[in-house]
């Protein structure tokens, strides 16, 4: 995490907790997406639950990105 903060030149203090540093990095990544919101484990879990549900019973062979709309990852 420290390496990523340094790589992206995100200011931080050695006194900050791991959670505070993680939040800074998550916010930096979120600002690069269309939704501008961090992706939480619950977001990925919700996609998996939907795929396992009857609602997706007729869905086949599709990729469902849970990335907040990362333009660099859009299919070309």
Coordinates of N, CA and C in Angstrom, one line a residue:
X1 N 0.8 -1.2 0.0 CA 0.0 0.0 0.0 C 0.9 1.2 0.0
X2 N 1.9 1.3 0.8 CA 2.8 2.4 0.9 C 3.5 2.6 -0.5
X3 N 3.9 1.5 -1.1 CA 4.5 1.7 -2.4 C 3.6 2.3 -3.4
X4 N 2.3 1.9 -3.4 CA 1.3 2.5 -4.3 C 1.1 4.0 -4.0
X5 N 1.0 4.3 -2.7 CA 0.8 5.7 -2.4 C 2.0 6.6 -2.9
X6 N 3.2 6.0 -2.7 CA 4.4 6.7 -3.2 C 4.4 6.8 -4.7
X7 N 4.1 5.7 -5.4 CA 4.0 5.7 -6.8 C 3.2 6.7 -7.4
X8 N 2.0 6.9 -6.8 CA 1.0 7.9 -7.3 C 1.2 9.3 -6.7
X9 N 2.2 9.4 -5.9 CA 2.5 10.7 -5.2 C 1.4 11.2 -4.4
X10 N 0.8 10.3 -3.6 CA -0.3 10.6 -2.7 C 0.3 10.9 -1.4
X11 N 0.1 12.1 -0.8 CA 0.7 12.5 0.4 C 0.1 11.7 1.6
X12 N 0.9 11.3 2.5 CA 0.5 10.5 3.7 C 1.5 10.7 4.8
X13 N 1.0 10.4 6.0 CA 1.9 10.5 7.2 C 2.1 9.1 7.7
X14 N 3.3 8.9 8.2 CA 3.7 7.6 8.9 C 2.8 7.3 10.1
X15 N 2.1 8.4 10.6 CA 1.3 8.2 11.8 C -0.1 7.7 11.4
X16 N -0.5 7.7 10.1 CA -1.8 7.3 9.7 C -2.0 5.8 9.9
X17 N -3.2 5.4 10.2 CA -3.5 4.0 10.4 C -3.6 3.3 9.1
X18 N -3.5 2.0 9.1 CA -3.6 1.2 7.9 C -4.9 1.5 7.2
X19 N -6.0 1.6 8.0 CA -7.3 1.9 7.4 C -7.3 3.3 6.7
X20 N -6.7 4.3 7.3 CA -6.7 5.6 6.7 C -5.9 5.6 5.4
X21 N -4.8 4.9 5.4 CA -4.0 4.8 4.2 C -4.7 4.0 3.1
X22 N -5.4 3.0 3.5 CA -6.2 2.2 2.5 C -7.3 3.1 1.9
X23 N -8.0 3.9 2.8 CA -9.0 4.8 2.3 C -8.5 5.8 1.3
X24 N -7.3 6.3 1.6 CA -6.7 7.3 0.6 C -6.5 6.7 -0.7
X25 N -5.9 5.5 -0.7 CA -5.6 4.8 -2.0 C -6.9 4.4 -2.7
X26 N -7.9 3.9 -2.0 CA -9.2 3.6 -2.6 C -9.9 4.8 -3.2
X27 N -9.8 5.9 -2.5 CA -10.4 7.1 -3.0 C -9.6 7.6 -4.3
X28 N -8.3 7.4 -4.3 CA -7.6 7.8 -5.5 C -8.0 6.9 -6.7
X29 N -8.1 5.6 -6.5 CA -8.6 4.7 -7.5 C -10.0 5.1 -8.0
X30 N -10.9 5.4 -7.0 CA -12.3 5.7 -7.3 C -12.4 6.9 -8.2
X31 N -11.5 7.9 -8.0 CA -11.6 9.1 -8.8 C -11.3 8.9 -10.2
X32 N -10.7 7.8 -10.5 CA -10.3 7.4 -11.9 C -11.5 6.7 -12.6
X33 N -12.6 6.5 -11.9 CA -13.7 5.7 -12.5 C -14.9 6.7 -12.9
X34 N -15.8 6.2 -13.6 CA -17.0 7.0 -14.0 C -17.9 7.3 -12.8
X35 N -18.0 6.3 -11.8 CA -18.9 6.5 -10.7 C -18.3 7.3 -9.6
X36 N -16.9 7.4 -9.6 CA -16.2 8.1 -8.5 C -16.4 7.6 -7.1
X37 N -16.8 6.3 -7.0 CA -17.0 5.7 -5.8 C -16.1 4.4 -5.6
X38 N -15.6 4.2 -4.4 CA -14.8 3.0 -4.2 C -15.6 1.7 -4.4
X39 N -14.9 0.7 -4.9 CA -15.6 -0.6 -5.1 C -15.3 -1.4 -3.8
X40 N -16.4 -1.8 -3.2 CA -16.3 -2.6 -1.9 C -16.5 -4.1 -2.2
X41 N -16.0 -4.9 -1.3 CA -16.2 -6.4 -1.4 C -17.7 -6.7 -1.6
X42 N -18.6 -6.0 -0.9 CA -20.0 -6.2 -1.1 C -20.5 -6.0 -2.5
X43 N -19.9 -5.1 -3.2 CA -20.3 -4.8 -4.6 C -20.0 -6.1 -5.5
X44 N -18.9 -6.6 -5.3 CA -18.5 -7.9 -6.0 C -19.4 -9.0 -5.6
X45 N -19.7 -9.1 -4.3 CA -20.6 -10.2 -3.8 C -22.0 -10.1 -4.4
X46 N -22.5 -8.8 -4.5 CA -23.8 -8.6 -5.0 C -23.9 -9.1 -6.5
X47 N -22.8 -8.9 -7.2 CA -22.8 -9.4 -8.6 C -22.8 -10.9 -8.7
X48 N -22.1 -11.5 -7.8 CA -22.0 -13.0 -7.7 C -23.4 -13.5 -7.3
X49 N -24.0 -12.9 -6.3 CA -25.3 -13.4 -5.9 C -26.3 -13.2 -7.0
X50 N -26.3 -12.1 -7.8 CA -27.2 -12.0 -8.9 C -26.9 -13.1 -10.0
X51 N -25.7 -13.4 -10.2 CA -25.4 -14.4 -11.2 C -25.9 -15.8 -10.8
X52 N -26.0 -16.0 -9.5 CA -26.5 -17.3 -8.9 C -28.0 -17.3 -8.8
X53 N -28.6 -16.2 -9.0 CA -30.1 -16.1 -8.8 C -30.8 -16.4 -10.1
X54 N -32.1 -16.6 -9.9 CA -33.0 -16.9 -11.1 C -33.0 -15.7 -12.0
X55 N -32.8 -14.5 -11.6 CA -32.8 -13.3 -12.4 C -31.8 -13.4 -13.6
X56 N -30.7 -14.2 -13.4 CA -29.7 -14.3 -14.4 C -29.8 -15.6 -15.1
X57 N -30.8 -16.4 -15.0 CA -30.9 -17.7 -15.5 C -30.8 -17.8 -17.0
X58 N -31.1 -16.7 -17.7 CA -31.0 -16.7 -19.2 C -29.8 -15.9 -19.7
X59 N -28.9 -15.6 -18.7 CA -27.6 -14.9 -19.1 C -26.5 -16.0 -19.3
X60 N -25.9 -15.9 -20.4 CA -24.8 -16.9 -20.7 C -23.6 -16.1 -21.2
X61 N -22.4 -16.6 -20.8 CA -21.2 -16.1 -21.4 C -20.9 -14.6 -21.4
X62 N -21.2 -14.0 -20.4 CA -21.1 -12.5 -20.3 C -20.1 -12.2 -19.2
X63 N -19.3 -11.1 -19.5 CA -18.4 -10.6 -18.4 C -19.1 -9.4 -17.7
X64 N -19.1 -9.4 -16.4 CA -19.8 -8.4 -15.7 C -18.7 -7.7 -14.9
X65 N -18.1 -6.6 -15.4 CA -17.1 -5.9 -14.6 C -17.7 -5.1 -13.5
X66 N -17.1 -5.3 -12.3 CA -17.5 -4.5 -11.1 C -16.3 -3.6 -10.8
X67 N -16.2 -2.6 -11.6 CA -15.0 -1.7 -11.5 C -15.3 -0.2 -11.4
X68 N -16.6 0.1 -11.3 CA -17.0 1.5 -11.2 C -16.9 2.3 -12.5
X69 N -16.7 1.6 -13.6 CA -16.7 2.2 -14.9 C -15.3 2.7 -15.2
X70 N -14.3 1.8 -15.3 CA -12.9 2.2 -15.5 C -12.7 2.3 -17.1
X71 N -12.6 3.5 -17.6 CA -12.5 3.7 -19.1 C -11.4 2.9 -19.7
X72 N -10.3 2.7 -19.0 CA -9.1 2.0 -19.5 C -9.4 0.5 -19.7
X73 N -10.5 0.0 -19.1 CA -10.9 -1.4 -19.2 C -12.0 -1.6 -20.1
X74 N -12.5 -0.6 -20.7 CA -13.7 -0.8 -21.7 C -13.2 -1.6 -22.8
X75 N -14.1 -2.5 -23.3 CA -13.9 -3.3 -24.4 C -13.7 -2.5 -25.7
X76 N -12.8 -2.8 -26.5 CA -12.6 -2.0 -27.7 C -13.0 -2.8 -28.9

